Coordinates of C-alpha atoms in Angstrom, one line a residue:
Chain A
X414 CA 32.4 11.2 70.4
X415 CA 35.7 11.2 72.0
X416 CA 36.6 14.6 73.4
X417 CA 34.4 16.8 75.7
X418 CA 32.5 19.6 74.0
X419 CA 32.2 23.2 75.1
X420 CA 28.9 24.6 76.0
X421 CA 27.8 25.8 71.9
X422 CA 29.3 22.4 70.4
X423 CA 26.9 19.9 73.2
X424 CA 23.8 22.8 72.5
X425 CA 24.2 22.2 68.8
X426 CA 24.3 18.3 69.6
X427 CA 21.3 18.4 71.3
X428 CA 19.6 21.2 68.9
X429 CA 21.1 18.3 66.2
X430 CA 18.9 15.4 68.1
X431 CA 15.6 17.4 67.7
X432 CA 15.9 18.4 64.1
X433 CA 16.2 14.3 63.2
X434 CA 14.1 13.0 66.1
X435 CA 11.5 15.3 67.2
X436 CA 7.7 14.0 67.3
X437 CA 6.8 17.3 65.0
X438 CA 8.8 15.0 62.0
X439 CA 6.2 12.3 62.7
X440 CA 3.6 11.3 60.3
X441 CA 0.8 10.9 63.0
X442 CA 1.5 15.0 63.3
X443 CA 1.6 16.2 59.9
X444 CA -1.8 14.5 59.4
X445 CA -3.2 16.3 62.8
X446 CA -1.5 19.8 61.7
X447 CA -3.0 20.0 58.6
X448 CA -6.3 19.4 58.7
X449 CA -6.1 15.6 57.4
X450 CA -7.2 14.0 60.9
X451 CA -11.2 12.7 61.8
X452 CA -12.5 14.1 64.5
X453 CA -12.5 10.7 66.3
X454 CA -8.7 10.6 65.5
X455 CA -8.3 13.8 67.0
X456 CA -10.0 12.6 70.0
X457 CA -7.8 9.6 69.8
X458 CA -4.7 11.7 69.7
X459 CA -6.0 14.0 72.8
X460 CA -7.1 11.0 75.0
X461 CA -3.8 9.2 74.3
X462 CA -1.8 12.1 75.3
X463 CA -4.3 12.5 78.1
X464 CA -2.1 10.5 79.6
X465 CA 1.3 11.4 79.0
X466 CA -0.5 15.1 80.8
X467 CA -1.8 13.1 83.4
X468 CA 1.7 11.4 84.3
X469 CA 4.0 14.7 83.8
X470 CA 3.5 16.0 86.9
X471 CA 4.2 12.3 88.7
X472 CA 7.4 12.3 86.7
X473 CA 8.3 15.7 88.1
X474 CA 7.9 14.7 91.5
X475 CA 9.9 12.3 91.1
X476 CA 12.6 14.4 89.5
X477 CA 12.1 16.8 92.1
X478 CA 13.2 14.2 94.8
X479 CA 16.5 13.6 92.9
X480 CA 17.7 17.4 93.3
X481 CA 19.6 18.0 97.1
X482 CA 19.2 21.6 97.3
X483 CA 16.5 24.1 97.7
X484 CA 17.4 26.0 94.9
X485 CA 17.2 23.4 92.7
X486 CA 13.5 21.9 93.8
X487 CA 12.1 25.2 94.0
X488 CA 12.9 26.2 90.3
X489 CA 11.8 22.2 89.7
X490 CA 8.3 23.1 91.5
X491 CA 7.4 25.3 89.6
X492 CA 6.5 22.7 86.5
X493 CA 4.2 21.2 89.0
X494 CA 2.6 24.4 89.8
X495 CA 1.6 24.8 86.0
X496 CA 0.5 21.2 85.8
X497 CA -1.6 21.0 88.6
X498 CA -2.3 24.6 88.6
X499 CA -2.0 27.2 91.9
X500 CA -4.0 29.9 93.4
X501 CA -3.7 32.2 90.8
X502 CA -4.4 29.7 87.3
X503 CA -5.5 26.0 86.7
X504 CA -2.9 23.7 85.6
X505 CA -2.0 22.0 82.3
X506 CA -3.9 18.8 83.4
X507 CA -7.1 20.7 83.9
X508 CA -6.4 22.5 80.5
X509 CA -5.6 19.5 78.6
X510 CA -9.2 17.9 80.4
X511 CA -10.9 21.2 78.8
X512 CA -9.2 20.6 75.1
X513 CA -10.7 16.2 75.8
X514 CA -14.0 17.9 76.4
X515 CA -14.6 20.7 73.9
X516 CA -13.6 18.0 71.0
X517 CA -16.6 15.7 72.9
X518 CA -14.3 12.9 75.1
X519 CA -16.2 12.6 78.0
X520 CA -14.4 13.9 81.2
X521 CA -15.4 11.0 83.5
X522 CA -14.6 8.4 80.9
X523 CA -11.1 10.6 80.2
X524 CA -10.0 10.3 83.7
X525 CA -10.7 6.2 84.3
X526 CA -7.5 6.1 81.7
X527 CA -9.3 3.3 80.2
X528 CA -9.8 3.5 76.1
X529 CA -5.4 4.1 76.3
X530 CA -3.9 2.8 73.8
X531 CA -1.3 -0.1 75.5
X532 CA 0.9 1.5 73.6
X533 CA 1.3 5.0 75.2
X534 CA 0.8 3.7 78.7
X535 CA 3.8 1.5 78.0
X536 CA 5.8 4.6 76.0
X537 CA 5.0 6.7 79.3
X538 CA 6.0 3.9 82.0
X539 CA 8.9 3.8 80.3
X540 CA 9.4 8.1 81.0
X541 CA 8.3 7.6 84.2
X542 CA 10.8 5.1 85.2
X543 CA 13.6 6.5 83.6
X544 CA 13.6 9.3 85.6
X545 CA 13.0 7.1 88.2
X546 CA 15.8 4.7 87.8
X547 CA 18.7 6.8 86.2
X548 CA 20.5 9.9 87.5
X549 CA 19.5 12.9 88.2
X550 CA 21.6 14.5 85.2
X551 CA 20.2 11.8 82.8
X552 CA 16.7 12.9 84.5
X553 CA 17.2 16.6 83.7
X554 CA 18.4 15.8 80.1
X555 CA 15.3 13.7 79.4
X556 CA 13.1 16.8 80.0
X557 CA 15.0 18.9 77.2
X558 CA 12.6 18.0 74.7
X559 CA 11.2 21.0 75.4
X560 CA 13.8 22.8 73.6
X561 CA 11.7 21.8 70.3
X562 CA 8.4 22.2 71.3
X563 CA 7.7 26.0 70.7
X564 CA 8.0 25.2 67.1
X565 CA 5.6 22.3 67.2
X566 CA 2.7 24.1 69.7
X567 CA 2.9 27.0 67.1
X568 CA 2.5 24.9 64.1
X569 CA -0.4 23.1 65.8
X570 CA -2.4 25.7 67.2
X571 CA -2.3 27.6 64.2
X572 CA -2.9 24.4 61.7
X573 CA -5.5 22.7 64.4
X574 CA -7.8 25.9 64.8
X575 CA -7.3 26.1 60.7
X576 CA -8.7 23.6 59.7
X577 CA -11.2 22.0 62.4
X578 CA -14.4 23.5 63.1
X579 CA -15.0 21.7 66.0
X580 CA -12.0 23.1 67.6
X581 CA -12.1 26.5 69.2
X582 CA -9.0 28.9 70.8
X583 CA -10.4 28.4 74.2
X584 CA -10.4 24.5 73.5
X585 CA -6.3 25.6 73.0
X586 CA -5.8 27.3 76.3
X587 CA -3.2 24.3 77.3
X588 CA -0.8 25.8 74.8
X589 CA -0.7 29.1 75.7
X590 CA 0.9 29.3 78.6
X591 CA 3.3 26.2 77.6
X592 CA 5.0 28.9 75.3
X593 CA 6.2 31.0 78.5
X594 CA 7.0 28.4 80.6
X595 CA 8.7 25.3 78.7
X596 CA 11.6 28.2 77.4
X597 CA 12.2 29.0 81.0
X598 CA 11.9 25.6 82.1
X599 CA 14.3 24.7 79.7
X600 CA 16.6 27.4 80.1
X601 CA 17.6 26.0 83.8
X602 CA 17.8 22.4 82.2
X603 CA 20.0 23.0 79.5
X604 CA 22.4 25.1 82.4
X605 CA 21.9 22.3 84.4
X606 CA 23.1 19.5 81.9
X607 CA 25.9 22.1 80.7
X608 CA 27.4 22.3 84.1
X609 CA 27.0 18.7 85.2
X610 CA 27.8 16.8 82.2
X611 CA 31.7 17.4 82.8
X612 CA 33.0 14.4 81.3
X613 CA 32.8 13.0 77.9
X614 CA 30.6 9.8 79.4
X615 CA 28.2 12.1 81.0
X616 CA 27.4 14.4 77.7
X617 CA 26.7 10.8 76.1
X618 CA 24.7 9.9 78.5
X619 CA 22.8 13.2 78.5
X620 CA 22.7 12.8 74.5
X621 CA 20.9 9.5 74.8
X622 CA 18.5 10.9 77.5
X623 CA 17.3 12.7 75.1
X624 CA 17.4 10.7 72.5
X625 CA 15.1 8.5 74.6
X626 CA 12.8 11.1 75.2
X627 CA 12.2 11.8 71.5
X628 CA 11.8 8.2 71.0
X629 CA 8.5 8.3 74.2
X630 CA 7.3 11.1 72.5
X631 CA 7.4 9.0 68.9
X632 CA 6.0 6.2 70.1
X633 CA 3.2 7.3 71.2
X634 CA 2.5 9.0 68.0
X635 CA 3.3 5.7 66.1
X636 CA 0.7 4.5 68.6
X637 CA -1.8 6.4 66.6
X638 CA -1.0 6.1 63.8
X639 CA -1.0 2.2 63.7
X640 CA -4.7 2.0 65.2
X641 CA -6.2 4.8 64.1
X642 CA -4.9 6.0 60.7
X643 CA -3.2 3.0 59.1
X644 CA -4.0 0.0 59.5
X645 CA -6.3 0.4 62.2
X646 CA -5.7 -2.1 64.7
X647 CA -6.9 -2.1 68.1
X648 CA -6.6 -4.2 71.2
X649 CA -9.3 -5.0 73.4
X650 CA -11.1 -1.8 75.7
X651 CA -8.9 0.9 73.3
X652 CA -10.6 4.1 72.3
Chain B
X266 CA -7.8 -5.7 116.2
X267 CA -10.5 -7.4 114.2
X268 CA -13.2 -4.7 113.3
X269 CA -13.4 -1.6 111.0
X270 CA -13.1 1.4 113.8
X271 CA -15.1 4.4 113.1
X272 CA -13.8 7.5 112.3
X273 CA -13.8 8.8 116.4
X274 CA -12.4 5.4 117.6
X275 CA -9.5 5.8 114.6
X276 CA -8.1 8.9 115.7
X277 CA -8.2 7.9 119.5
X278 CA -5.8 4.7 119.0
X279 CA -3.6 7.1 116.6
X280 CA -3.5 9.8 119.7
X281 CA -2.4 6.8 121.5
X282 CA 0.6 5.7 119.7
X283 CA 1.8 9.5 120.3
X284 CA 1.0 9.5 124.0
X285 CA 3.2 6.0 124.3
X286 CA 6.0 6.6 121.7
X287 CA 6.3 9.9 120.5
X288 CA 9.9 11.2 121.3
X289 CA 9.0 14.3 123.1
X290 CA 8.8 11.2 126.3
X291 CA 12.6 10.0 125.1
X292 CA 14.9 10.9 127.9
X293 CA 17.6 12.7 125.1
X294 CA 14.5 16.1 125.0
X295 CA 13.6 15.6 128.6
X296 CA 17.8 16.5 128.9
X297 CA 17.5 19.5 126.1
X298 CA 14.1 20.8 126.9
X299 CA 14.8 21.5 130.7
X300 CA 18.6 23.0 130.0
X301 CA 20.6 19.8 131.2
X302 CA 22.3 19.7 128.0
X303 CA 25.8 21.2 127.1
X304 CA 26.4 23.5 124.2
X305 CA 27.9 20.9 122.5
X306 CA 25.2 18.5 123.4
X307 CA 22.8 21.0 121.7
X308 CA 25.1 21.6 118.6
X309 CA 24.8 17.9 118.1
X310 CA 21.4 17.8 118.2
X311 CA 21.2 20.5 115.7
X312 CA 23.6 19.4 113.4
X313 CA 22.1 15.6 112.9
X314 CA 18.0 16.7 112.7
X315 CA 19.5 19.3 110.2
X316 CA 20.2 15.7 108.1
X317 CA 16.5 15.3 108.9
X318 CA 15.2 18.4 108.0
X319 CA 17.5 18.0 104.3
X320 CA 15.8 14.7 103.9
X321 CA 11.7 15.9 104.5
X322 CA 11.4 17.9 101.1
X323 CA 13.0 15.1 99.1
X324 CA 10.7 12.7 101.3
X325 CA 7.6 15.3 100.5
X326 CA 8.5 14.9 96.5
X327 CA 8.7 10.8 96.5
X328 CA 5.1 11.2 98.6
X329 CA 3.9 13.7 95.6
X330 CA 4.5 11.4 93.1
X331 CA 2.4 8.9 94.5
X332 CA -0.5 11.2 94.3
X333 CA -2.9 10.4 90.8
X334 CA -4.9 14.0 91.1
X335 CA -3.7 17.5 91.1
X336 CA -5.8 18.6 93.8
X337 CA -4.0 16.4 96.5
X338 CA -0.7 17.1 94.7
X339 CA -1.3 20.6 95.0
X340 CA -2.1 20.2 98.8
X341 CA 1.1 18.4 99.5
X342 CA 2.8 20.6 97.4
X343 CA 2.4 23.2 100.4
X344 CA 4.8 21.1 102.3
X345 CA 7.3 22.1 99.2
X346 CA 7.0 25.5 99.7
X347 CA 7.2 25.4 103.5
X348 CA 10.5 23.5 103.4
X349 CA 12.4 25.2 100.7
X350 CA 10.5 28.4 100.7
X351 CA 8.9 30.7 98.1
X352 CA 8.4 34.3 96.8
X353 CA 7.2 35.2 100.2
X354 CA 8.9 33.7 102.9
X355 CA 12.5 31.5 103.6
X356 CA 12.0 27.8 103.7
X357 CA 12.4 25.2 106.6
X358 CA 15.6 23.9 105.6
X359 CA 17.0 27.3 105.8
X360 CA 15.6 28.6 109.0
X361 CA 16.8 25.3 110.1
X362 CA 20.7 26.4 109.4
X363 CA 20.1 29.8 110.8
X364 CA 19.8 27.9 114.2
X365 CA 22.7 25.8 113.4
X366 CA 25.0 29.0 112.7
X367 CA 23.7 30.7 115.6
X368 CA 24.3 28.2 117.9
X369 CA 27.8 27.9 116.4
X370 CA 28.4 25.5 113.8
X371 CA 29.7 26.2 110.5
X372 CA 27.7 26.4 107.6
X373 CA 29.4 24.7 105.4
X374 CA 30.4 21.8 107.4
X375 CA 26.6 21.4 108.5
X376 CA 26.0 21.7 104.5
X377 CA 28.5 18.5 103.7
X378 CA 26.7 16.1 106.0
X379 CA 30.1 14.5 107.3
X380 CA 30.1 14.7 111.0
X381 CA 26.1 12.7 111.4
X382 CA 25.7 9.8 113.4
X383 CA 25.3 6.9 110.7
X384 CA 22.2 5.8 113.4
X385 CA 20.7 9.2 112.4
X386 CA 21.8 8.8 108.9
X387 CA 20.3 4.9 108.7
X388 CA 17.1 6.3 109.9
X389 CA 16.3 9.2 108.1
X390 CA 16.8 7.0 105.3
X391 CA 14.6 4.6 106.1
X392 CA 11.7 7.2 106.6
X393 CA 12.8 7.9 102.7
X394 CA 12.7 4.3 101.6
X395 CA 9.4 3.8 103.8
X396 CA 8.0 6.5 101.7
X397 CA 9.1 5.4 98.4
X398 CA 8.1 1.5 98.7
X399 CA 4.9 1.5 100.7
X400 CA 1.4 2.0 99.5
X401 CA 0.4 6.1 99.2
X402 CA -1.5 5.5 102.3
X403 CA 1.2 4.4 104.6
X404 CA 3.3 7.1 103.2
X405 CA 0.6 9.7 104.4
X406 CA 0.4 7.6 107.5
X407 CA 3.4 8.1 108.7
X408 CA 3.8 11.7 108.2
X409 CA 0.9 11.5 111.5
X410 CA 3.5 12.4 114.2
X411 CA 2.6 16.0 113.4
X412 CA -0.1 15.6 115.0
X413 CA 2.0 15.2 118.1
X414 CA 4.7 18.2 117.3
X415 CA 3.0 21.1 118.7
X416 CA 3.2 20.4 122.0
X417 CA 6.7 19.6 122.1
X418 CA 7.5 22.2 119.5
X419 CA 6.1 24.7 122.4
X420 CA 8.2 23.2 125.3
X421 CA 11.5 23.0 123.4
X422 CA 10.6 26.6 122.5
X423 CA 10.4 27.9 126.1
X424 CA 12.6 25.8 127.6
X425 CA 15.6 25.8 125.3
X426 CA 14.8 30.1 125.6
X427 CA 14.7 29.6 129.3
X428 CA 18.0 27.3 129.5
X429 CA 20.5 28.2 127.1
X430 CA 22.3 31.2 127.2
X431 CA 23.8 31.1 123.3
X432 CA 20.0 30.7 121.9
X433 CA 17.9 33.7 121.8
X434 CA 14.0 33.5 119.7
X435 CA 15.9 34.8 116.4
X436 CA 17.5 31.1 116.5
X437 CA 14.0 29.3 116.8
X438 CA 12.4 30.7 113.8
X439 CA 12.3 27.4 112.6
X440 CA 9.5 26.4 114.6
X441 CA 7.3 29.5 114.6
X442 CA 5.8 28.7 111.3
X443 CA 5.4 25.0 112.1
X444 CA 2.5 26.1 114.4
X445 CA 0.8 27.0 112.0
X446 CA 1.7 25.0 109.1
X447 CA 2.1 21.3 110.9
X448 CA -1.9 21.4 112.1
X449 CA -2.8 22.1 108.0
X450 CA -0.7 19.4 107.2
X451 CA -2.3 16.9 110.1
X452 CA -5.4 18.0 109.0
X453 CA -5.4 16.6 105.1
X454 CA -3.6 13.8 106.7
X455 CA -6.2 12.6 109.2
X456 CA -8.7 13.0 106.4
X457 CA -6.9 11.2 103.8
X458 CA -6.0 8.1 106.3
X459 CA -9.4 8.0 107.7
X460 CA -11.5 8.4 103.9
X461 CA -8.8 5.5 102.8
X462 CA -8.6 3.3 105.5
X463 CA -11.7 1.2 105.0
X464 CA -10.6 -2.2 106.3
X465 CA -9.4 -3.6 109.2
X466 CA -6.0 -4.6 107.0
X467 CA -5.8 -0.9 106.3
X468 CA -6.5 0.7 109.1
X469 CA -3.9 -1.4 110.8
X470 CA -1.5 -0.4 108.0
X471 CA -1.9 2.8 109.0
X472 CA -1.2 2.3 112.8
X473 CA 1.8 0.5 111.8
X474 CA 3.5 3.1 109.8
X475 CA 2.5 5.8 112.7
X476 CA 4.3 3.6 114.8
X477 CA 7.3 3.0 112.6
X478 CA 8.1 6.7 112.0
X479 CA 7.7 7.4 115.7
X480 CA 10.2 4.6 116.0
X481 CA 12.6 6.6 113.5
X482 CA 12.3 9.6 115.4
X483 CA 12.8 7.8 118.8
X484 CA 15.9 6.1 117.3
X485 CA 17.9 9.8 116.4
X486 CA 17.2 11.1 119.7
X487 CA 18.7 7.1 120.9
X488 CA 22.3 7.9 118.5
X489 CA 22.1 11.3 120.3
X490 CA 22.3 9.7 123.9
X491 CA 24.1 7.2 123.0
X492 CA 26.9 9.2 121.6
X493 CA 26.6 12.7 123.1
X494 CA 25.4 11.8 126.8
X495 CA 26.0 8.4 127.8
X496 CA 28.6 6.3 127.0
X497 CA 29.3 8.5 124.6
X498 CA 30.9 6.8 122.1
X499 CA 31.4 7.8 118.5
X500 CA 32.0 6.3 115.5
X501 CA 34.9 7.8 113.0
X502 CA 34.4 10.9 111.7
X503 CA 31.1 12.2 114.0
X504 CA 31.0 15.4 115.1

């Protein structure tokens, strides 16, 4: 990439990234989507990304104290209030806590963050302290894999209520309102990227944000799939 | 200190550190408070805590990531909304500039940040580094001086509205809703310190970083003397 893309070219790029990269490609998903999981790999797979719920709003707090204006962290704040939840609804976390439960997780044992697989905890660090340690534009960009996730929340909710019985819709109810909110949520990143990423390095570096963020969000499906599907190897203390 | 004070004992050595070192005592708001100060005196005063007041929200996100539950998160988050405001009301920051514009100063210059004293500048960041390399505990610690600021909040209120000609109450909205919101803010504070404290090491911790943020206070009302009152000297580019 040598010359700097308008707006629709660097949106195609990045539309380009999540049609070869996404976590919806991934093996680990296809089995959960269509009906081919256990039940104790389902709970693996909820537990696991127990976690990555757990850490998102720590990640956007971070983020949050990148931005300089008010603007800015108010638009930003808003992803914490649907994670930790407001006056008027609980958050994602609490959502995702009702999902561990109703497949039979226990919430105490959940929350200890023990029974993680090194794996994911690694794979989410790794988020964490990229947002930490890179710039705020790099920051943004490594949130825009939420461009891609309507498709996959569709596909799951749909394929996850079809074919287990011991998942209900109110078990779901973290994925309802994540279909209003990451569209707006990424509506301001992608502007944000778009305006800031001015020079040729910056789209690049904006390109492998998210690149980087697809390969978290693979990982920790790989995670899964290598101790719980095939072959099946834990460490010591894992789920 | 060598035993674990109890809860009462606690908060009497924290009021203690206020009543010896808070900067409503440093000679710089003795001058402003009782209308010894010139316009341009009070224009400087404005125009560096307005570096401070830029620097609390980003300071209030750092702390919020150090949180691991959404129910403190959530209570911190308050802080947030009083700083950059929400669907209801303006933010901090902003009522901040209104009383920088009022009292003269351009908006835009107050906006770029030249024209701070680098003491100012040095300290405010080292509130922010204090925040973001201490333990969570410290970090709440040190946000303690609130528990000092409604007293002084009330005499700069009445005496700058006494003094000064060029303010009238429009100006000071700033400070009306700190009445209110600093005491919520003490209160989880107090609490958190006091429930976390539980050693000796600890508790000291605690006095420490009260006494190190009333130090960084202290110190921009010191670049203010120094520079605006007496000698008065400036470095390049101050206002």
């Amino acid at each position: 990439m040598n010359k700097l893309l308008n707006r629709e070219e660097f949106v195609e790029l990045l539309n380009g990234i999540g049609k070869l990269r996404y976590h919806n490609l991934h093996p680990f998903h296809k089995l959960l989507h269509s009906g081919k999981c256990s039940k104790i790999q389902v709970q693996a797979w909820a537990l696991n990304r127990y976690y990555y719920q757990y850490s998102i709003p720590i990640k956007d707090a971070i983020l949050l104290s990148k931005f300089e204006n008010s603007d800015d962290r108010r638009q930003w704040r808003g992803r914490l209030n649907d994670h930790d939840g407001d006056s008027l609804q609980i958050g994602g976390l609490q959502r995702w806590m009702i999902l561990c439960e109703g497949i039979g997780l226990d919430k105490n044992y959940v929350q200890t963050l023990e029974g993680i697989s090194p794996t994911t905890r690694f794979a989410v660090e790794a988020y964490i302290n990229f947002v930490r340690n890179k710039s705020l534009l790099e920051a943004v960009a490594s949130s825009l894999t939420e461009m891609f996730s309507p498709n996959i929340i569709s596909e799951r909710f749909s394929g996850m209520l079809q074919h287990y019985d011991f998942v209900d819709k109110d078990m779901l109810g973290y994925f309802i309102p994540r279909l209003y909110q990451a569209p707006n949520d990424v509506n301001f990143a992608i502007n944000f990227v778009c305006n800031n990423a001015t020079t040729v390095e910056l789209q690049i570096s904006v390109l492998k944000a998210l690149e980087f963020k697809c390969d978290v969000l693979w990982t920790m499906c790989d995670a899964l799939y290598y101790s719980y599907v095939s072959p099946g190897f834990k460490t010591y203390g894992m789920f």
